[in-house]
XYZ file of N, CA and C in Angstrom:
504
model
N -23.484 -11.027 4.388
C -22.482 -11.959 3.946
C -21.292 -11.155 3.410
N -20.098 -11.623 3.710
C -18.879 -10.998 3.206
C -18.152 -12.019 2.341
N -17.733 -11.581 1.149
C -16.974 -12.439 0.238
C -15.694 -11.713 -0.144
N -14.653 -12.515 -0.372
C -13.386 -11.948 -0.826
C -13.144 -12.361 -2.274
N -12.854 -11.408 -3.104
C -12.471 -11.640 -4.490
C -11.460 -10.562 -4.850
N -10.552 -10.885 -5.741
C -9.601 -9.884 -6.201
C -9.703 -9.792 -7.711
N -10.199 -8.673 -8.194
C -10.344 -8.434 -9.623
C -9.465 -7.272 -10.041
N -8.877 -7.395 -11.211
C -8.201 -6.270 -11.827
C -9.045 -5.804 -13.012
N -9.800 -6.719 -13.587
C -10.659 -6.420 -14.725
C -12.044 -6.023 -14.203
N -12.371 -4.753 -14.330
C -13.636 -4.243 -13.798
C -14.847 -4.868 -14.483
N -14.710 -5.283 -15.743
C -15.828 -5.910 -16.447
C -16.163 -7.267 -15.819
N -15.130 -8.045 -15.488
C -15.357 -9.348 -14.844
C -15.953 -9.153 -13.446
N -15.475 -8.148 -12.758
C -15.996 -7.831 -11.422
C -17.468 -7.434 -11.512
N -17.783 -6.600 -12.475
C -19.154 -6.146 -12.685
C -20.075 -7.319 -13.023
N -19.602 -8.224 -13.877
C -20.386 -9.415 -14.226
C -20.669 -10.256 -12.982
N -19.659 -10.410 -12.122
C -19.822 -11.184 -10.893
C -20.846 -10.523 -9.960
N -20.776 -9.193 -9.830
C -21.738 -8.486 -8.975
C -23.168 -8.667 -9.494
N -23.339 -8.643 -10.802
C -24.664 -8.852 -11.377
C -25.136 -10.289 -11.189
N -24.220 -11.252 -11.199
C -24.579 -12.646 -10.900
C -25.009 -12.784 -9.445
N -24.295 -12.105 -8.549
C -24.671 -12.131 -7.127
C -26.063 -11.535 -6.938
N -26.365 -10.465 -7.673
C -27.693 -9.856 -7.588
C -28.761 -10.841 -8.060
N -28.479 -11.560 -9.131
C -29.440 -12.555 -9.643
C -29.694 -13.663 -8.628
N -28.697 -13.914 -7.766
C -28.844 -14.930 -6.718
C -29.493 -14.359 -5.455
N -29.796 -13.052 -5.471
C -30.461 -12.438 -4.323
C -29.539 -11.770 -3.327
N -28.382 -11.279 -3.803
C -27.436 -10.605 -2.919
C -27.093 -9.229 -3.475
N -27.351 -8.200 -2.688
C -27.084 -6.816 -3.082
C -25.795 -6.324 -2.437
N -24.926 -5.731 -3.248
C -23.679 -5.162 -2.735
C -23.985 -3.968 -1.845
N -23.379 -3.946 -0.669
C -23.551 -2.829 0.259
C -22.270 -2.032 0.452
N -21.119 -2.706 0.366
C -19.853 -1.989 0.503
C -18.716 -2.832 -0.050
N -17.594 -2.156 -0.301
C -16.404 -2.802 -0.841
C -15.181 -2.155 -0.215
N -14.177 -3.003 0.100
C -12.885 -2.477 0.531
C -11.821 -3.550 0.327
N -10.836 -3.238 -0.494
C -9.672 -4.103 -0.727
C -10.017 -5.578 -0.978
N -10.952 -5.820 -1.848
C -11.306 -7.188 -2.205
C -12.386 -7.813 -1.344
N -12.813 -7.117 -0.303
C -13.882 -7.636 0.554
C -15.194 -6.964 0.167
N -16.147 -7.792 -0.220
C -17.461 -7.326 -0.645
C -18.471 -7.695 0.427
N -19.239 -6.714 0.858
C -20.283 -6.979 1.842
C -21.630 -6.954 1.116
N -22.399 -8.037 1.292
C -23.692 -8.178 0.629
C -24.804 -8.298 1.652
N -26.003 -7.857 1.234
C -27.221 -8.062 2.010
C -28.230 -8.754 1.106
N -29.123 -9.496 1.717
C -30.169 -10.197 0.979
C -31.052 -9.191 0.242
N -31.467 -9.553 -0.968
C -32.393 -8.740 -1.747
C -33.232 -9.682 -2.609
N -34.165 -9.141 -3.340
C -34.925 -9.957 -4.281
C -33.976 -10.370 -5.410
N -34.016 -11.613 -5.855
C -33.137 -12.020 -6.957
C -33.315 -11.106 -8.181
N -32.194 -10.588 -8.663
C -32.200 -9.721 -9.840
C -32.735 -8.325 -9.596
N -32.812 -7.915 -8.335
C -33.388 -6.602 -8.005
C -32.538 -5.446 -8.527
N -31.210 -5.629 -8.557
C -30.313 -4.542 -8.944
C -29.448 -4.924 -10.137
N -29.064 -3.882 -10.883
C -28.074 -4.012 -11.955
C -26.888 -3.153 -11.528
N -25.696 -3.720 -11.631
C -24.490 -3.017 -11.194
C -23.621 -2.601 -12.365
N -22.964 -1.473 -12.192
C -21.949 -0.982 -13.110
C -20.789 -0.478 -12.254
N -19.597 -0.636 -12.788
C -18.406 -0.103 -12.118
C -17.797 0.907 -13.072
N -17.479 2.062 -12.548
C -16.959 3.125 -13.401
C -15.675 3.686 -12.813
N -14.837 4.156 -13.692
C -13.628 4.883 -13.311
C -14.000 6.351 -13.361
N -13.758 7.080 -12.275
C -14.124 8.491 -12.255
C -13.531 9.189 -13.475
N -14.364 9.890 -14.231
C -13.872 10.547 -15.442
C -12.947 11.711 -15.125
N -11.963 11.898 -16.015
C -11.050 13.029 -15.864
C -11.785 14.317 -16.207
N -11.405 15.382 -15.560
C -11.942 16.684 -15.910
C -13.261 17.036 -15.232
N -13.876 16.098 -14.539
C -15.114 16.395 -13.811
C -14.820 16.287 -12.324
N -15.459 17.133 -11.551
C -15.293 17.011 -10.110
C -16.086 15.794 -9.632
N -15.641 15.213 -8.550
C -16.346 14.055 -7.987
C -17.783 14.429 -7.658
N -17.954 15.617 -7.101
C -19.284 16.054 -6.695
C -20.219 16.164 -7.897
N -19.716 16.740 -9.005
C -20.516 16.843 -10.237
C -20.933 15.458 -10.727
N -19.980 14.551 -10.736
C -20.232 13.184 -11.208
C -21.293 12.515 -10.340
N -21.131 12.602 -9.023
C -22.078 11.964 -8.099
C -23.471 12.571 -8.231
N -23.543 13.886 -8.345
C -24.840 14.549 -8.508
C -25.515 14.118 -9.802
N -24.739 14.039 -10.875
C -25.296 13.608 -12.163
C -25.860 12.191 -12.058
N -25.109 11.298 -11.434
C -25.565 9.917 -11.288
C -26.867 9.855 -10.481
N -26.907 10.578 -9.393
C -28.107 10.564 -8.547
C -29.316 11.150 -9.272
N -29.095 12.185 -10.106
C -30.181 12.789 -10.886
C -30.772 11.798 -11.894
N -29.957 10.868 -12.360
C -30.425 9.879 -13.340
C -30.968 8.618 -12.669
N -31.087 8.642 -11.350
C -31.659 7.502 -10.636
C -30.670 6.412 -10.294
N -29.391 6.708 -10.430
C -28.338 5.736 -10.131
C -27.884 5.928 -8.691
N -27.774 4.818 -7.969
C -27.316 4.871 -6.577
C -25.809 4.583 -6.535
N -25.092 5.401 -5.799
C -23.663 5.172 -5.594
C -23.546 4.268 -4.380
N -23.153 3.019 -4.631
C -23.069 2.032 -3.555
C -21.822 2.288 -2.728
N -20.701 2.461 -3.407
C -19.434 2.667 -2.709
C -18.441 3.213 -3.709
N -17.320 3.675 -3.177
C -16.240 4.059 -4.074
C -14.923 3.691 -3.409
N -13.973 3.352 -4.257
C -12.666 2.968 -3.762
C -11.631 3.527 -4.711
N -10.787 4.393 -4.195
C -9.772 5.070 -4.977
C -10.489 5.831 -6.089
N -10.260 5.523 -7.349
C -10.949 6.198 -8.445
C -12.100 5.371 -9.012
N -12.387 4.221 -8.407
C -13.453 3.340 -8.880
C -14.742 3.632 -8.127
N -15.851 3.602 -8.864
C -17.162 3.869 -8.282
C -18.065 2.679 -8.569
N -18.716 2.172 -7.522
C -19.657 1.055 -7.631
C -21.064 1.633 -7.659
N -21.766 1.403 -8.749
C -23.079 1.993 -8.973
C -24.126 0.906 -9.147
N -25.368 1.228 -8.787
C -26.451 0.288 -9.061
C -27.733 1.046 -9.353
N -28.621 0.325 -9.987
C -29.933 0.857 -10.312
C -30.913 -0.301 -10.201
N -32.124 -0.022 -9.788
C -33.134 -1.075 -9.695
C -33.422 -1.604 -11.095
N -33.425 -2.918 -11.229
C -33.680 -3.545 -12.525
C -35.073 -3.202 -13.038
N -36.009 -2.966 -12.135
C -37.388 -2.633 -12.525
C -37.472 -1.290 -13.260
N -36.414 -0.471 -13.144
C -36.388 0.837 -13.809
C -35.836 0.758 -15.232
N -35.514 -0.436 -15.702
C -35.004 -0.607 -17.067
C -33.524 -0.901 -17.088
N -32.995 -0.980 -18.299
C -31.583 -1.347 -18.460
C -30.684 -0.254 -17.882
N -29.452 -0.642 -17.596
C -28.493 0.277 -16.981
C -27.133 0.044 -17.617
N -26.791 0.897 -18.552
C -25.486 0.846 -19.205
C -24.921 2.252 -19.221
N -23.742 2.411 -18.667
C -23.104 3.720 -18.659
C -22.551 4.070 -20.038
N -22.071 3.050 -20.745
C -21.440 3.274 -22.042
C -22.188 2.436 -23.074
N -23.214 3.030 -23.652
C -24.111 2.280 -24.527
C -23.721 2.353 -26.006
N -22.788 3.227 -26.353
C -22.339 3.282 -27.750
C -20.840 2.966 -27.804
N -20.391 2.544 -28.974
C -18.998 2.104 -29.126
C -17.985 3.202 -28.835
N -18.280 4.424 -29.245
C -17.323 5.518 -29.040
C -17.091 5.786 -27.550
N -18.154 5.867 -26.766
C -17.988 6.132 -25.335
C -17.355 4.933 -24.629
N -17.690 3.714 -25.072
C -17.080 2.517 -24.483
C -15.586 2.471 -24.775
N -15.219 2.830 -25.991
C -13.800 2.876 -26.364
C -13.050 3.897 -25.499
N -13.629 5.078 -25.316
C -12.995 6.103 -24.480
C -12.857 5.631 -23.033
N -13.869 4.916 -22.560
C -13.820 4.359 -21.200
C -12.670 3.352 -21.078
N -12.577 2.423 -22.029
C -11.499 1.431 -22.005
C -10.132 2.104 -22.115
N -10.028 3.141 -22.938
C -8.753 3.861 -23.067
C -8.371 4.533 -21.757
N -9.348 5.049 -21.030
C -9.037 5.691 -19.743
C -8.583 4.650 -18.714
N -9.127 3.436 -18.788
C -8.685 2.371 -17.887
C -7.243 1.987 -18.198
N -6.913 1.853 -19.478
C -5.540 1.529 -19.880
C -4.594 2.622 -19.399
N -4.988 3.867 -19.622
C -4.169 5.017 -19.187
C -3.976 5.013 -17.669
N -5.008 4.609 -16.940
C -4.944 4.558 -15.481
C -3.995 3.458 -15.003
N -4.044 2.269 -15.641
C -3.260 1.125 -15.182
C -1.786 1.144 -15.613
N -1.467 1.789 -16.731
C -0.085 1.737 -17.246
C 0.968 2.223 -16.256
N 0.774 3.345 -15.574
C 1.806 3.763 -14.615
C 2.040 2.725 -13.511
N 0.971 2.066 -13.060
C 1.124 1.025 -12.040
C 1.924 -0.144 -12.579
N 1.653 -0.522 -13.820
C 2.389 -1.618 -14.431
C 3.888 -1.291 -14.485
N 4.214 -0.089 -14.952
C 5.623 0.299 -15.052
C 6.282 0.409 -13.673
N 5.554 0.908 -12.685
C 6.109 0.987 -11.326
C 6.444 -0.402 -10.776
N 5.567 -1.367 -11.031
C 5.823 -2.737 -10.569
C 7.071 -3.304 -11.240
N 7.230 -3.046 -12.529
C 8.403 -3.544 -13.253
C 9.681 -2.890 -12.722
N 9.654 -1.591 -12.540
C 10.839 -0.888 -12.019
C 11.173 -1.387 -10.619
N 10.166 -1.523 -9.765
C 10.408 -2.012 -8.402
C 10.972 -3.431 -8.429
N 10.498 -4.261 -9.352
C 11.024 -5.630 -9.468
C 12.484 -5.593 -9.892
N 12.804 -4.764 -10.864
C 14.189 -4.681 -11.344
C 15.135 -4.149 -10.266
N 14.613 -3.321 -9.378
C 15.437 -2.807 -8.275
C 15.784 -3.900 -7.257
N 15.100 -5.031 -7.333
C 15.387 -6.149 -6.430
C 16.557 -6.996 -6.919
N 16.932 -6.846 -8.187
C 17.952 -7.709 -8.792
C 19.298 -7.661 -8.060
N 19.821 -6.481 -7.683
C 21.100 -6.490 -6.952
C 21.034 -7.306 -5.656
N 19.925 -7.219 -4.944
C 19.765 -7.991 -3.711
C 19.669 -9.479 -3.980
N 19.052 -9.845 -5.112
C 18.942 -11.260 -5.490
C 20.337 -11.818 -5.750
N 21.164 -11.016 -6.436
C 22.539 -11.450 -6.718
C 23.325 -11.647 -5.430
N 22.943 -10.921 -4.396
C 23.590 -11.066 -3.094
C 23.018 -12.219 -2.279
N 21.992 -12.885 -2.803
C 21.423 -14.055 -2.137
C 20.347 -13.761 -1.103
N 19.789 -12.549 -1.121
C 18.766 -12.179 -0.146
C 17.425 -12.824 -0.488
N 16.906 -13.606 0.463
C 15.605 -14.253 0.245
C 14.474 -13.230 0.189
N 14.609 -12.155 0.947
C 13.598 -11.102 0.927
C 13.520 -10.476 -0.465
N 14.684 -10.228 -1.080
C 14.694 -9.659 -2.424
C 14.131 -10.637 -3.456
N 14.414 -11.909 -3.267
C 13.872 -12.922 -4.191
C 12.348 -12.943 -4.080
N 11.846 -12.975 -2.852
C 10.404 -12.977 -2.632
C 9.766 -11.713 -3.203
N 10.374 -10.553 -2.926
C 9.853 -9.274 -3.425
C 9.843 -9.252 -4.947
N 10.923 -9.749 -5.546
C 11.021 -9.778 -7.006
C 9.890 -10.618 -7.607
N 9.674 -11.803 -7.049
C 8.618 -12.692 -7.568
C 7.245 -12.032 -7.410
N 6.978 -11.468 -6.241
C 5.698 -10.811 -6.000
C 5.486 -9.638 -6.957
N 6.500 -8.821 -7.145
C 6.388 -7.659 -8.027
C 6.220 -8.065 -9.492
N 6.876 -9.132 -9.905
C 6.714 -9.627 -11.281
C 5.290 -10.149 -11.476
N 4.750 -10.832 -10.467
C 3.356 -11.312 -10.558
C 2.409 -10.126 -10.699
N 2.622 -9.080 -9.903
C 1.789 -7.879 -10.003
C 1.939 -7.216 -11.377
N 3.179 -7.128 -11.850
C 3.428 -6.565 -13.183
C 2.669 -7.355 -14.245
N 2.757 -8.676 -14.196
C 2.075 -9.511 -15.185
C 0.555 -9.373 -15.093
N 0.037 -9.208 -13.870
C -1.400 -8.982 -13.704
C -1.840 -7.705 -14.396
N -1.099 -6.622 -14.181
C -1.426 -5.362 -14.850
C -1.237 -5.482 -16.361
N -0.163 -6.148 -16.771
C 0.128 -6.304 -18.202
C -1.002 -7.045 -18.919
N -1.437 -8.173 -18.357
C -2.499 -8.953 -19.009
C -3.826 -8.184 -19.009
N -4.091 -7.441 -17.956
C -5.318 -6.638 -17.908
C -5.278 -5.541 -18.973
N -4.158 -4.865 -19.084
C -4.012 -3.814 -20.096
C -4.186 -4.404 -21.485
N -3.560 -5.538 -21.734
C -3.691 -6.191 -23.050
C -5.136 -6.583 -23.319
N -5.838 -7.034 -22.305
C -7.246 -7.399 -22.451
C -8.078 -6.184 -22.879
N -7.862 -5.053 -22.229
C -8.602 -3.852 -22.592
C -8.179 -3.328 -23.964
N -6.899 -3.477 -24.317
C -6.456 -3.052 -25.643
C -7.091 -3.916 -26.737
N -7.291 -5.211 -26.465
C -7.991 -6.078 -27.431
C -9.434 -5.627 -27.589
N -10.070 -5.242 -26.485
C -11.448 -4.741 -26.560
C -11.511 -3.462 -27.390
N -10.511 -2.592 -27.217
C -10.452 -1.351 -27.997
C -10.292 -1.679 -29.478
N -9.396 -2.618 -29.798
C -9.198 -3.028 -31.194
C -10.475 -3.600 -31.790
N -11.186 -4.386 -30.998
C -12.446 -4.970 -31.452
C -13.475 -3.887 -31.768
N -13.533 -2.865 -30.920
C -14.452 -1.738 -31.166
C -14.047 -1.000 -32.417
N -12.708 -0.794 -32.600
C -12.229 -0.101 -33.798
C -12.642 -0.850 -35.069
N -12.601 -2.165 -35.033
C -12.993 -2.977 -36.203
C -14.484 -2.850 -36.486
N -15.283 -2.679 -35.425
C -16.736 -2.543 -35.603
C -17.159 -1.164 -36.085
N -16.310 -0.182 -35.878
C -16.677 1.207 -36.224
C -16.457 1.512 -37.681
């Protein structure tokens, strides 16, 4: 089965993948919002999505995951889709507040340049809009929507960071 979803928030995406697993669908691959699933036992797998950590080689990261019994389902850009059999116990990559906070901070750091690029690209459409170009108007609206998507996602992760700071 193939499903299309577009997530910017990896936590929401991860929750959805775990719900699909509970319904008996195992993720097999991902590309640009298209998820390919195969039938499995309901709840057979637990999924985590991770942003490749800075300072480690991809090979080191993948080897470490495999040594701990984690299967690398797929990867896209800097995102890695991981799973582990539920029968092997819980599966949390970031089980303490400090590591979770660092993870969220790395996601914010990763998304900010994209957010600013979308805003700059949108502002570059303004001269064309003043000239009455429909293409520039369409581009401006699309780029502002993308900017707002990144902005709200960044704010969401910053709220999570603040919440962790209050708990620490």
